[in-house]
mmCIF file of C-alpha atoms in Angstrom:
data_model
loop_
_atom_site.group_PDB
_atom_site.id
_atom_site.type_symbol
_atom_site.label_atom_id
_atom_site.label_comp_id
_atom_site.label_asym_id
_atom_site.label_seq_id
_atom_site.Cartn_x
_atom_site.Cartn_y
_atom_site.Cartn_z
ATOM 1 C CA MET F 1 24.726 -8.485 13.988
ATOM 2 C CA LYS F 2 25.889 -5.025 13.015
ATOM 3 C CA ALA F 3 25.496 -3.137 9.743
ATOM 4 C CA ALA F 4 28.404 -3.075 7.296
ATOM 5 C CA PRO F 5 30.262 0.269 7.324
ATOM 6 C CA PHE F 6 28.616 3.121 5.409
ATOM 7 C CA ASP F 7 28.794 6.911 4.946
ATOM 8 C CA TYR F 8 25.822 8.840 6.339
ATOM 9 C CA HIS F 9 24.507 11.964 4.522
ATOM 10 C CA LEU F 10 21.738 14.153 5.945
ATOM 11 C CA ALA F 11 19.783 15.637 3.025
ATOM 12 C CA GLU F 12 18.744 19.256 3.441
ATOM 13 C CA ASN F 13 15.996 19.279 0.780
ATOM 14 C CA LEU F 14 14.775 17.401 -2.304
ATOM 15 C CA SER F 15 17.278 19.061 -4.627
ATOM 16 C CA HIS F 16 20.141 18.137 -2.277
ATOM 17 C CA THR F 17 18.833 14.519 -2.223
ATOM 18 C CA LYS F 18 18.809 14.241 -5.985
ATOM 19 C CA ASN F 19 22.378 15.648 -6.207
ATOM 20 C CA LEU F 20 23.556 13.075 -3.591
ATOM 21 C CA LEU F 21 21.841 10.269 -5.499
ATOM 22 C CA LYS F 22 23.670 11.356 -8.676
ATOM 23 C CA GLU F 23 27.004 11.700 -6.855
ATOM 24 C CA TYR F 24 26.981 8.232 -5.215
ATOM 25 C CA GLY F 25 25.461 6.254 -8.031
ATOM 26 C CA GLU F 26 23.790 2.886 -7.479
ATOM 27 C CA ASP F 27 25.486 1.980 -4.179
ATOM 28 C CA VAL F 28 23.273 4.213 -2.120
ATOM 29 C CA LYS F 29 20.040 3.912 -0.151
ATOM 30 C CA LEU F 30 17.509 6.471 1.008
ATOM 31 C CA ILE F 31 16.287 6.193 4.590
ATOM 32 C CA ALA F 32 13.392 7.952 6.305
ATOM 33 C CA GLY F 33 11.832 5.929 9.066
ATOM 34 C CA GLY F 34 14.281 3.050 8.770
ATOM 35 C CA GLN F 35 11.824 0.462 10.059
ATOM 36 C CA SER F 36 12.412 -1.873 7.102
ATOM 37 C CA LEU F 37 15.888 -0.946 5.933
ATOM 38 C CA VAL F 38 17.699 -0.818 9.240
ATOM 39 C CA PRO F 39 16.858 -4.391 10.247
ATOM 40 C CA MET F 40 17.948 -5.573 6.781
ATOM 41 C CA MET F 41 21.220 -3.657 7.199
ATOM 42 C CA ALA F 42 21.699 -5.131 10.677
ATOM 43 C CA MET F 43 21.368 -8.626 9.185
ATOM 44 C CA ARG F 44 23.587 -7.522 6.266
ATOM 45 C CA LEU F 45 20.889 -8.328 3.768
ATOM 46 C CA ALA F 46 21.372 -4.738 2.573
ATOM 47 C CA LYS F 47 24.861 -3.236 2.559
ATOM 48 C CA PRO F 48 24.754 0.237 0.964
ATOM 49 C CA SER F 49 28.014 2.205 1.008
ATOM 50 C CA HIS F 50 26.090 5.494 1.376
ATOM 51 C CA LEU F 51 22.950 6.201 3.350
ATOM 52 C CA ILE F 52 20.968 9.399 2.550
ATOM 53 C CA ASP F 53 18.664 10.477 5.379
ATOM 54 C CA ILE F 54 15.553 12.239 4.003
ATOM 55 C CA ALA F 55 13.543 12.222 7.281
ATOM 56 C CA ARG F 56 13.832 16.001 7.805
ATOM 57 C CA ILE F 57 12.836 17.181 4.319
ATOM 58 C CA ASP F 58 9.738 19.343 4.674
ATOM 59 C CA GLU F 59 8.749 18.874 1.010
ATOM 60 C CA LEU F 60 8.123 15.190 1.687
ATOM 61 C CA GLN F 61 5.905 15.785 4.750
ATOM 62 C CA LEU F 62 2.898 17.440 3.120
ATOM 63 C CA ILE F 63 -0.687 16.182 2.930
ATOM 64 C CA SER F 64 -2.868 18.046 0.468
ATOM 65 C CA SER F 65 -6.419 17.704 -0.676
ATOM 66 C CA PHE F 66 -7.599 18.050 -4.261
ATOM 67 C CA GLU F 67 -11.044 17.563 -5.770
ATOM 68 C CA GLU F 68 -10.329 14.001 -6.956
ATOM 69 C CA SER F 69 -7.393 12.903 -4.806
ATOM 70 C CA ILE F 70 -5.425 13.234 -1.609
ATOM 71 C CA ARG F 71 -1.652 13.835 -2.043
ATOM 72 C CA ILE F 72 0.477 12.327 0.710
ATOM 73 C CA GLY F 73 4.200 13.029 0.906
ATOM 74 C CA ALA F 74 6.542 10.055 0.901
ATOM 75 C CA GLY F 75 8.026 11.136 4.236
ATOM 76 C CA VAL F 76 4.690 11.308 6.068
ATOM 77 C CA LYS F 77 4.830 8.986 9.040
ATOM 78 C CA GLN F 78 2.286 6.178 9.183
ATOM 79 C CA CYS F 79 1.131 7.344 12.648
ATOM 80 C CA VAL F 80 0.198 10.752 11.133
ATOM 81 C CA LEU F 81 -2.302 9.061 8.853
ATOM 82 C CA GLU F 82 -4.100 7.491 11.773
ATOM 83 C CA ASN F 83 -5.534 10.748 13.012
ATOM 84 C CA HIS F 84 -5.282 13.056 10.028
ATOM 85 C CA SER F 85 -8.691 14.444 8.976
ATOM 86 C CA LEU F 86 -7.970 14.392 5.184
ATOM 87 C CA THR F 87 -7.308 10.649 5.127
ATOM 88 C CA SER F 88 -10.980 10.101 6.055
ATOM 89 C CA LYS F 89 -11.659 10.838 2.377
ATOM 90 C CA ILE F 90 -9.797 7.588 1.609
ATOM 91 C CA PRO F 91 -11.626 5.384 4.084
ATOM 92 C CA LEU F 92 -9.914 2.133 3.077
ATOM 93 C CA LEU F 93 -6.521 3.739 3.705
ATOM 94 C CA SER F 94 -7.672 4.931 7.132
ATOM 95 C CA ALA F 95 -8.952 1.464 7.945
ATOM 96 C CA VAL F 96 -5.637 -0.169 7.049
ATOM 97 C CA VAL F 97 -3.158 2.028 8.913
ATOM 98 C CA PRO F 98 -3.818 0.541 12.385
ATOM 99 C CA TRP F 99 -2.814 -2.878 10.939
ATOM 100 C CA ILE F 100 0.609 -1.651 9.904
ATOM 101 C CA GLY F 101 3.220 -3.076 12.320
ATOM 102 C CA HIS F 102 2.976 -1.769 15.877
ATOM 103 C CA HIS F 103 2.572 1.667 17.424
ATOM 104 C CA GLN F 104 6.277 1.964 17.764
ATOM 105 C CA THR F 105 7.054 1.183 14.115
ATOM 106 C CA ARG F 106 4.228 3.414 12.856
ATOM 107 C CA ASN F 107 5.745 6.276 14.843
ATOM 108 C CA ARG F 108 8.850 6.053 12.677
ATOM 109 C CA GLY F 109 7.709 4.202 9.466
ATOM 110 C CA THR F 110 6.777 6.331 6.480
ATOM 111 C CA VAL F 111 4.223 5.915 3.700
ATOM 112 C CA GLY F 112 6.918 6.174 0.939
ATOM 113 C CA GLY F 113 9.259 3.832 2.781
ATOM 114 C CA SER F 114 6.681 1.100 2.936
ATOM 115 C CA LEU F 115 5.922 1.407 -0.796
ATOM 116 C CA ALA F 116 9.577 1.571 -1.839
ATOM 117 C CA HIS F 117 10.487 -1.424 0.348
ATOM 118 C CA ALA F 118 7.709 -3.440 -1.475
ATOM 119 C CA ASP F 119 7.203 -6.185 1.045
ATOM 120 C CA PRO F 120 4.516 -8.393 -0.536
ATOM 121 C CA SER F 121 2.911 -8.844 2.921
ATOM 122 C CA ALA F 122 2.763 -5.163 3.693
ATOM 123 C CA GLU F 123 -0.568 -3.386 3.890
ATOM 124 C CA LEU F 124 0.113 -0.104 2.081
ATOM 125 C CA PRO F 125 1.329 -1.676 -1.179
ATOM 126 C CA LEU F 126 -1.889 -3.738 -1.362
ATOM 127 C CA ILE F 127 -4.107 -0.729 -0.738
ATOM 128 C CA ALA F 128 -2.136 1.374 -3.292
ATOM 129 C CA VAL F 129 -2.684 -1.245 -5.991
ATOM 130 C CA ILE F 130 -6.382 -1.716 -5.178
ATOM 131 C CA LEU F 131 -7.150 2.046 -5.052
ATOM 132 C CA GLN F 132 -4.963 2.614 -8.172
ATOM 133 C CA ALA F 133 -2.751 5.212 -6.466
ATOM 134 C CA GLN F 134 -0.289 7.196 -8.555
ATOM 135 C CA ILE F 135 3.290 7.143 -7.318
ATOM 136 C CA HIS F 136 5.461 10.205 -8.120
ATOM 137 C CA CYS F 137 9.234 9.911 -8.377
ATOM 138 C CA ASP F 138 11.972 12.525 -9.040
ATOM 139 C CA HIS F 139 15.260 11.904 -10.916
ATOM 140 C CA LEU F 140 17.404 15.020 -11.225
ATOM 141 C CA ASP F 141 15.324 17.195 -13.585
ATOM 142 C CA THR F 142 12.771 14.569 -14.589
ATOM 143 C CA HIS F 143 9.630 13.512 -12.905
ATOM 144 C CA ARG F 144 7.811 10.170 -13.342
ATOM 145 C CA ILE F 145 4.306 9.143 -12.387
ATOM 146 C CA ILE F 146 3.829 5.390 -12.005
ATOM 147 C CA SER F 147 0.538 3.565 -11.511
ATOM 148 C CA ALA F 148 0.787 1.407 -8.333
ATOM 149 C CA LYS F 149 -0.114 -1.700 -10.356
ATOM 150 C CA ASP F 150 2.995 -1.138 -12.463
ATOM 151 C CA PHE F 151 5.245 -0.053 -9.587
ATOM 152 C CA PHE F 152 5.715 -3.417 -7.821
ATOM 153 C CA LEU F 153 7.772 -5.968 -9.739
ATOM 154 C CA GLY F 154 8.497 -8.607 -7.077
ATOM 155 C CA PRO F 155 9.486 -9.073 -3.393
ATOM 156 C CA MET F 156 11.486 -5.942 -2.349
ATOM 157 C CA TRP F 157 11.617 -4.944 -6.047
ATOM 158 C CA THR F 158 10.008 -1.920 -7.727
ATOM 159 C CA THR F 159 10.434 0.122 -10.896
ATOM 160 C CA LEU F 160 12.292 2.779 -8.863
ATOM 161 C CA ASP F 161 15.620 3.638 -10.452
ATOM 162 C CA PRO F 162 18.517 3.621 -7.865
ATOM 163 C CA GLN F 163 18.897 7.364 -8.480
ATOM 164 C CA GLU F 164 15.190 8.166 -8.142
ATOM 165 C CA CYS F 165 13.469 9.504 -5.043
ATOM 166 C CA LEU F 166 9.780 8.657 -4.363
ATOM 167 C CA THR F 167 8.286 12.083 -3.499
ATOM 168 C CA HIS F 168 4.556 11.676 -2.988
ATOM 169 C CA ILE F 169 1.537 9.525 -3.746
ATOM 170 C CA ASP F 170 -1.870 10.611 -5.128
ATOM 171 C CA TRP F 171 -4.704 8.498 -3.637
ATOM 172 C CA PRO F 172 -7.978 8.785 -5.691
ATOM 173 C CA ILE F 173 -11.157 9.887 -3.910
ATOM 174 C CA TRP F 174 -14.179 7.874 -4.939
ATOM 175 C CA GLN F 175 -17.123 10.190 -5.677
ATOM 176 C CA GLY F 176 -20.826 9.656 -5.021
ATOM 177 C CA HIS F 177 -22.781 7.516 -2.572
ATOM 178 C CA GLY F 178 -23.073 3.830 -1.817
ATOM 179 C CA ILE F 179 -19.394 3.171 -1.183
ATOM 180 C CA GLY F 180 -18.221 0.451 1.178
ATOM 181 C CA HIS F 181 -14.779 -0.830 2.164
ATOM 182 C CA ALA F 182 -13.208 -3.523 4.367
ATOM 183 C CA PHE F 183 -9.810 -4.972 5.252
ATOM 184 C CA GLU F 184 -8.993 -8.346 6.831
ATOM 185 C CA GLU F 185 -5.631 -9.790 7.771
ATOM 186 C CA THR F 186 -4.399 -12.894 9.575
ATOM 187 C CA SER F 187 -0.991 -13.091 11.272
ATOM 188 C CA ILE F 188 0.471 -15.008 14.179
ATOM 189 C CA ARG F 189 0.227 -11.848 16.305
ATOM 190 C CA GLN F 190 -1.262 -8.456 15.584
ATOM 191 C CA GLY F 191 1.431 -6.396 13.898
ATOM 192 C CA ASP F 192 3.408 -9.371 12.591
ATOM 193 C CA PHE F 193 3.788 -10.087 8.893
ATOM 194 C CA ALA F 194 0.517 -11.230 7.426
ATOM 195 C CA MET F 195 0.052 -14.864 6.400
ATOM 196 C CA ALA F 196 -2.570 -13.380 4.066
ATOM 197 C CA SER F 197 -4.589 -10.191 3.791
ATOM 198 C CA ALA F 198 -7.488 -8.962 1.691
ATOM 199 C CA ALA F 199 -9.059 -5.580 0.987
ATOM 200 C CA THR F 200 -12.113 -4.409 -0.903
ATOM 201 C CA GLN F 201 -13.678 -1.084 -1.908
ATOM 202 C CA LEU F 202 -16.814 -1.181 -3.927
ATOM 203 C CA GLN F 203 -19.746 1.056 -4.946
ATOM 204 C CA VAL F 204 -23.450 0.248 -5.504
ATOM 205 C CA ASP F 205 -26.362 2.229 -6.936
ATOM 206 C CA ALA F 206 -29.645 3.000 -5.222
ATOM 207 C CA SER F 207 -31.012 -0.485 -6.134
ATOM 208 C CA GLY F 208 -27.974 -2.238 -4.665
ATOM 209 C CA LYS F 209 -26.450 -3.196 -8.043
ATOM 210 C CA LEU F 210 -22.684 -3.121 -8.300
ATOM 211 C CA ILE F 211 -21.098 -0.089 -9.982
ATOM 212 C CA ARG F 212 -17.517 -1.011 -9.386
ATOM 213 C CA LEU F 213 -15.504 -3.473 -7.391
ATOM 214 C CA HIS F 214 -11.815 -3.072 -6.502
ATOM 215 C CA CYS F 215 -10.397 -5.873 -4.449
ATOM 216 C CA GLY F 216 -7.199 -7.862 -3.942
ATOM 217 C CA VAL F 217 -5.002 -9.854 -1.611
ATOM 218 C CA GLY F 218 -1.579 -9.541 -0.078
ATOM 219 C CA GLY F 219 1.018 -12.094 1.067
ATOM 220 C CA MET F 220 0.009 -14.433 -1.708
ATOM 221 C CA GLY F 221 2.956 -13.995 -4.088
ATOM 222 C CA GLY F 222 5.750 -11.597 -4.936
ATOM 223 C CA THR F 223 3.479 -8.584 -5.350
ATOM 224 C CA PRO F 224 -0.036 -7.567 -4.218
ATOM 225 C CA TYR F 225 -2.854 -8.966 -6.361
ATOM 226 C CA SER F 226 -5.739 -6.869 -7.686
ATOM 227 C CA PHE F 227 -8.817 -8.492 -9.224
ATOM 228 C CA GLU F 228 -10.526 -5.503 -10.801
ATOM 229 C CA ASP F 229 -10.456 -7.002 -14.315
ATOM 230 C CA MET F 230 -11.940 -10.261 -13.089
ATOM 231 C CA ALA F 231 -14.736 -8.318 -11.437
ATOM 232 C CA SER F 232 -15.953 -6.801 -14.724
ATOM 233 C CA PRO F 233 -18.664 -9.445 -15.319
ATOM 234 C CA LEU F 234 -20.185 -8.640 -11.914
ATOM 235 C CA ILE F 235 -20.762 -5.001 -12.690
ATOM 236 C CA GLY F 236 -24.494 -4.191 -12.931
ATOM 237 C CA GLN F 237 -25.483 -7.219 -10.880
ATOM 238 C CA THR F 238 -26.840 -7.652 -7.371
ATOM 239 C CA LEU F 239 -24.223 -9.693 -5.563
ATOM 240 C CA SER F 240 -25.320 -12.806 -3.669
ATOM 241 C CA LYS F 241 -23.269 -14.731 -1.115
ATOM 242 C CA ASP F 242 -22.821 -17.567 -3.655
ATOM 243 C CA MET F 243 -21.602 -15.138 -6.291
ATOM 244 C CA ILE F 244 -19.078 -13.665 -3.838
ATOM 245 C CA LEU F 245 -17.796 -17.076 -2.839
ATOM 246 C CA ALA F 246 -17.479 -18.196 -6.478
ATOM 247 C CA PHE F 247 -15.629 -14.983 -7.411
ATOM 248 C CA SER F 248 -13.236 -15.328 -4.418
ATOM 249 C CA GLU F 249 -12.468 -18.942 -5.320
ATOM 250 C CA GLN F 250 -11.762 -18.022 -8.912
ATOM 251 C CA ALA F 251 -9.661 -14.998 -7.921
ATOM 252 C CA ILE F 252 -7.437 -16.867 -5.450
ATOM 253 C CA GLN F 253 -6.545 -19.442 -8.083
ATOM 254 C CA GLN F 254 -4.606 -16.625 -9.790
ATOM 255 C CA THR F 255 -2.242 -16.266 -6.847
ATOM 256 C CA GLU F 256 1.035 -18.096 -6.258
ATOM 257 C CA PRO F 257 1.523 -18.310 -2.455
ATOM 258 C CA ALA F 258 4.656 -19.807 -0.909
ATOM 259 C CA SER F 259 4.902 -22.277 1.944
ATOM 260 C CA ASP F 260 6.865 -21.492 5.119
ATOM 261 C CA LEU F 261 6.983 -22.425 8.810
ATOM 262 C CA HIS F 262 3.618 -20.760 9.556
ATOM 263 C CA ALA F 263 1.508 -22.041 6.669
ATOM 264 C CA ASN F 264 1.689 -23.979 3.496
ATOM 265 C CA ALA F 265 0.407 -22.756 0.104
ATOM 266 C CA ALA F 266 -2.858 -24.639 0.216
ATOM 267 C CA TYR F 267 -3.654 -23.187 3.696
ATOM 268 C CA ARG F 268 -2.813 -19.714 2.499
ATOM 269 C CA ARG F 269 -5.129 -20.082 -0.552
ATOM 270 C CA ASN F 270 -7.978 -21.197 1.638
ATOM 271 C CA LEU F 271 -7.320 -18.412 4.181
ATOM 272 C CA ALA F 272 -7.116 -15.787 1.467
ATOM 273 C CA LYS F 273 -10.303 -16.944 -0.189
ATOM 274 C CA THR F 274 -12.144 -16.629 3.183
ATOM 275 C CA LEU F 275 -10.661 -13.156 3.882
ATOM 276 C CA LEU F 276 -11.478 -11.910 0.352
ATOM 277 C CA SER F 277 -15.108 -13.071 0.473
ATOM 278 C CA ARG F 278 -15.486 -11.494 3.940
ATOM 279 C CA THR F 279 -14.236 -8.112 2.770
ATOM 280 C CA ILE F 280 -16.565 -8.158 -0.217
ATOM 281 C CA GLU F 281 -19.536 -9.076 1.947
ATOM 282 C CA GLN F 282 -18.661 -6.429 4.595
ATOM 283 C CA SER F 283 -18.082 -3.777 1.898
ATOM 284 C CA LEU F 284 -21.379 -4.589 0.212
ATOM 285 C CA ALA F 285 -23.308 -4.310 3.453
ATOM 286 C CA MET F 286 -21.646 -1.037 4.262
ATOM 287 C CA ALA F 287 -22.345 0.359 0.742
ATOM 288 C CA ILE F 288 -26.060 -0.585 0.848
ATOM 289 C CA ASN F 289 -26.448 0.858 4.326
ATOM 290 C CA SER F 290 -24.625 4.006 3.242
ATOM 291 C CA PHE F 291 -26.992 4.529 0.354
ATOM 292 C CA GLN F 292 -30.093 3.832 2.450
ATOM 293 C CA HIS F 293 -28.865 6.328 5.081
ATOM 294 C CA HIS F 294 -28.290 8.945 2.332
ATOM 295 C CA LEU F 295 -31.842 8.499 0.938
ATOM 296 C CA ARG F 296 -33.552 9.011 4.347
#
């Protein structure tokens, strides 16, 4: 199929983008990499009358380091993250990028585009929620900062106003020692949409007791799930395999997976429980080893 007719606008900078958004109202879409929007337009699932191309705006391409966070511009391509030295400060983010689509899509797909598209099976929205990233959006002369957990409202649905432009994302840097992370995903083929995914980042003290646990799953409902609140009773404890399995079982009961040609809801729950428990176990082992290495 072919996309419905539309007018194309090449934005020169962020200010120009905001003026174009104001001029063309709600019947407009921003495009950067186009790896999500273009297929939807080709199938006429999206039919904007105006398309604003923000791929060449330098302001959206920056990656900056601060003491407590890494700021990544919305227009930064996913392939750039794979080899950028600063993303090593967000190890879970670095671990996830190779799982996003294929080399060809990562060469065009952008960080902001993936978040704004809000596919519930996508990797970046899940990691943003788990790491409690802060999403920055511009609307004419106003600027909004939205916590990732409040950003996603449902499948392909966020709190972004039609006239807002996602500009950059602040990813928190965890401080101290004893930090571990892991990501697991199952799909029909590497790079396909995930049947289910899970990610964990946690921190332990010198005795191996849990200081904090951030974990969640993707592909299990309309938005990514984060289980940080459920993990509160585990803080201060030494996690055992049975504790991890029990927590994972309880957490997955909070999800609402759908059934499709590839897997029914019950299979997805069982799969997600396994993936979640694996990521917690792997993260815990990494965190303990990290602390022991530091103390040598």
